Coordinates of C-alpha atoms in Angstrom, one line a residue:
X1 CA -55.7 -40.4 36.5
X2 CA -59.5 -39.6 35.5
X3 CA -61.6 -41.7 37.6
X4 CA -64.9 -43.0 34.7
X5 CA -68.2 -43.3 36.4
X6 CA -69.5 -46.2 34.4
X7 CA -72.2 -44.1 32.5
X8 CA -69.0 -42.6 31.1
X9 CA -67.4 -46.3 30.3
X10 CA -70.4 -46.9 28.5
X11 CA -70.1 -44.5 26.3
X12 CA -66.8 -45.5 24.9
X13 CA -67.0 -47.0 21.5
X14 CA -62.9 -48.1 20.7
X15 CA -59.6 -48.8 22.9
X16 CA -56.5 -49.3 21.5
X17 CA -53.1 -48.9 21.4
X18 CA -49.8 -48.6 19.2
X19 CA -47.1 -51.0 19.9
X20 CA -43.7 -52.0 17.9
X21 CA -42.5 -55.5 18.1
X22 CA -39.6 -54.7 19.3
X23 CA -40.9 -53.2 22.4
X24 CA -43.0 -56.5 23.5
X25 CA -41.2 -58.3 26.1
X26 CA -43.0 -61.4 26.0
X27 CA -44.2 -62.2 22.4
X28 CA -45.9 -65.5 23.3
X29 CA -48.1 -64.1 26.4
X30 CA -48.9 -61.2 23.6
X31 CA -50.1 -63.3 21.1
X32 CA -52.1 -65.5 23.6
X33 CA -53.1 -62.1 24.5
X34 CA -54.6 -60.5 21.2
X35 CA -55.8 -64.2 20.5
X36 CA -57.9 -64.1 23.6
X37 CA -58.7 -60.7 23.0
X38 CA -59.5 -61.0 19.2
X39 CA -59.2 -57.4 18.3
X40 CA -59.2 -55.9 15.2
X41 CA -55.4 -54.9 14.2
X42 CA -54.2 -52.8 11.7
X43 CA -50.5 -53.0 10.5
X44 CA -49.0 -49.3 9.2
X45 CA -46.7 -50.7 6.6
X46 CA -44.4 -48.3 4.0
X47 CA -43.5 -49.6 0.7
X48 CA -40.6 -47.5 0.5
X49 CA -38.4 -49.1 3.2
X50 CA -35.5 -46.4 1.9
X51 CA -37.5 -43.6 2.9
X52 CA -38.4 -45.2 5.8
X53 CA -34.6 -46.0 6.6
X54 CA -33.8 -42.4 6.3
X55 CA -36.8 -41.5 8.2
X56 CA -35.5 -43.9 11.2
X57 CA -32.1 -41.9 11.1
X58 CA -33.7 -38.8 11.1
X59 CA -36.0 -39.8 14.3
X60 CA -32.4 -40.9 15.9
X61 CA -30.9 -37.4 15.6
X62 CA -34.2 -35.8 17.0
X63 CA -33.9 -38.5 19.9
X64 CA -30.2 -37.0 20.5
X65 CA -31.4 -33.4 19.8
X66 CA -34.7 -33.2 21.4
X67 CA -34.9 -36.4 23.6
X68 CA -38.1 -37.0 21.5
X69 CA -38.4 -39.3 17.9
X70 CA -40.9 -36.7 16.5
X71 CA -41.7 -33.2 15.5
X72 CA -44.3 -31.5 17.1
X73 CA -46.4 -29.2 14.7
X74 CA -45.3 -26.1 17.0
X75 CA -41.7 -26.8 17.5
X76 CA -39.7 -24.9 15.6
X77 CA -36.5 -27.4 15.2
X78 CA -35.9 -28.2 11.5
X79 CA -33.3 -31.2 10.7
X80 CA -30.6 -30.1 8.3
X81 CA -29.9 -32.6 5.4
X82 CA -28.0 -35.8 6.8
X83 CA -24.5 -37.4 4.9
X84 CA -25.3 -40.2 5.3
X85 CA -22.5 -43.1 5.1
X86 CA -23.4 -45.4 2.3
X87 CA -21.8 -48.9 4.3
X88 CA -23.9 -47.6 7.6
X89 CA -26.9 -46.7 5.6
X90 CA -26.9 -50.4 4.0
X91 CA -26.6 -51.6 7.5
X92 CA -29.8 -50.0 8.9
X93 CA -31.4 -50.7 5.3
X94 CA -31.3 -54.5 6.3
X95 CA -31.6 -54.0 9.6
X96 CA -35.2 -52.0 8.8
X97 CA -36.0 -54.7 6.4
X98 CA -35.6 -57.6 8.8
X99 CA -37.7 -55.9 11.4
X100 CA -40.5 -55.1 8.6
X101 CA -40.2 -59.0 8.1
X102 CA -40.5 -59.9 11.3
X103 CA -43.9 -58.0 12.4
X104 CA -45.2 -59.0 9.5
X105 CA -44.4 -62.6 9.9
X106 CA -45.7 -62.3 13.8
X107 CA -48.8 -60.8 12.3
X108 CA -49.4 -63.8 10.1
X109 CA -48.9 -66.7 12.7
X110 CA -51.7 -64.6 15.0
X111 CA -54.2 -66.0 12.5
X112 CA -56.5 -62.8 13.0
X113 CA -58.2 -60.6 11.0
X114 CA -55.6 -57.6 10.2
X115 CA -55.8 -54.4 7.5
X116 CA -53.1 -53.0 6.2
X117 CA -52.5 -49.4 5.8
X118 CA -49.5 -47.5 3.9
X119 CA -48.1 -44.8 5.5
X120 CA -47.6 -43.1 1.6
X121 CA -51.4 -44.1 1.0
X122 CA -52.1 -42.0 4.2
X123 CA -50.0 -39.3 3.3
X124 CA -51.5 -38.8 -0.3
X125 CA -55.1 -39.3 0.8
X126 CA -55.3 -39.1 4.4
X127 CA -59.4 -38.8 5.1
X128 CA -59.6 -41.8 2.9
X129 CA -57.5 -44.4 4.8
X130 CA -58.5 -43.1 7.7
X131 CA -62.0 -43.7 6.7
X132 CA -61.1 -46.8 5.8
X133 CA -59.9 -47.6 9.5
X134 CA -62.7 -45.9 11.3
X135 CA -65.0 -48.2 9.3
X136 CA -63.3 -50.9 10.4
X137 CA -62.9 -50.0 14.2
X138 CA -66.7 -48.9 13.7
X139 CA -66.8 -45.2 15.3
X140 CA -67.5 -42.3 13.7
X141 CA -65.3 -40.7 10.7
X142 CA -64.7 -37.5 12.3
X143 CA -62.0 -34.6 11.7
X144 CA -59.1 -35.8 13.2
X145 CA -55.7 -33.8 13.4
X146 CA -52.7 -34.4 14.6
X147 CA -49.5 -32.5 16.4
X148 CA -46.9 -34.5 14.4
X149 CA -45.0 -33.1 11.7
X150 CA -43.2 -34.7 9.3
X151 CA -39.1 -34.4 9.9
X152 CA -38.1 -36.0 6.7
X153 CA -39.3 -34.3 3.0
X154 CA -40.4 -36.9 1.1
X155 CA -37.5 -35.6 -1.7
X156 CA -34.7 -37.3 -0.6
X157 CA -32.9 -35.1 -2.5
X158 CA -33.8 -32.2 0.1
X159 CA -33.1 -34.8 2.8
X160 CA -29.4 -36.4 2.1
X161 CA -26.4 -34.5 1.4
X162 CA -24.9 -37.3 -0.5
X163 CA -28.3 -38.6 -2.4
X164 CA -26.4 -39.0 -5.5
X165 CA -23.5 -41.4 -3.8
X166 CA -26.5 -43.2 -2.1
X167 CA -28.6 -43.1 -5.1
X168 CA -26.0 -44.7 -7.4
X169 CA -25.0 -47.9 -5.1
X170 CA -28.3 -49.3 -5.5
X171 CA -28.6 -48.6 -9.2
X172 CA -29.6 -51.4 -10.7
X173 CA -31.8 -52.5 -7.3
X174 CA -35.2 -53.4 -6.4
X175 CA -34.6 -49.9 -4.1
X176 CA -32.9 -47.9 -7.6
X177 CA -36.8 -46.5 -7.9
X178 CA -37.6 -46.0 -4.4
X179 CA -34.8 -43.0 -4.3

């Protein structure tokens, strides 16, 4: 640990942090907290909560794997396409949903000022939402980059060996289009 002179302190423009919900261990002395604290808050959301099901899998098999969630840019581990059991993949479908629906509810009842960003907004024009955030945080748009690579293609075909089966139970679905 870096011990800051204050000359250095003063120099800093933004602190923050990335949280999930589900990793808060007391939600009410959080909330007080950000209340108190009155930061600004931005909420990563994804529309497609199937992709984002199938991403969560594919972080759970790089957890067992590689004892990490993520892809580094310079690791060379690529994730083969996952079967995927339809019942199972229902399962975590809700499960995903009801946490989505839960941080956004939390979010609401802070009564603060939040943006939302979309994680497929940010990967189809990255500089622009994070442009968008930097205004808002009020520091410089610079060149940022970052060591994470994505582990799931965003063709779920490439991605599940059994897209058709999955594809077909939730024909007819608010998720059919999502696939």
């Amino acid at each position: 640990r870096k011990n800051l002179s204050l000359p250095r302190l003063s120099r800093i423009r933004a602190v923050g942090f990335k949280t999930k919900l589900r990793v808060v261990i007391d939600r009410h002395a959080f909330a007080d907290t950000l209340r108190d604290l009155s930061p600004k808050i931005i909420h990563m959301t994804r529309r497609n909560v199937i992709k984002l099901t199938v991403s969560t899998l594919n972080a759970e098999r790089l957890e067992e794997a590689a004892g990490k969630p993520n892809l580094r840019k310079r690791q060379d581990m690529k994730l083969s396409p996952i079967f995927i059991d339809a019942t199972h993949f229902e399962k975590h479908l809700r499960h995903r949903i009801e946490l989505e629906r839960e941080l956004a509810e939390f979010i609401a009842r802070l009564g603060l000022s939040v943006d939302e960003i979309d994680y497929d907004d940010l990967l189809r024009n990255e500089q622009a939402v994070l442009k968008r955030a930097f205004d808002l945080l009020g520091v410089k748009n610079l060149p940022t980059k970052s060591s994470l690579k994505k582990a799931t293609s965003d063709d779920l075909r490439e991605a599940i060996v059994n897209y058709e089966e999955l594809r077909s139970r939730f024909r007819g679905t608010p998720y059919e289009s999502m696939f």
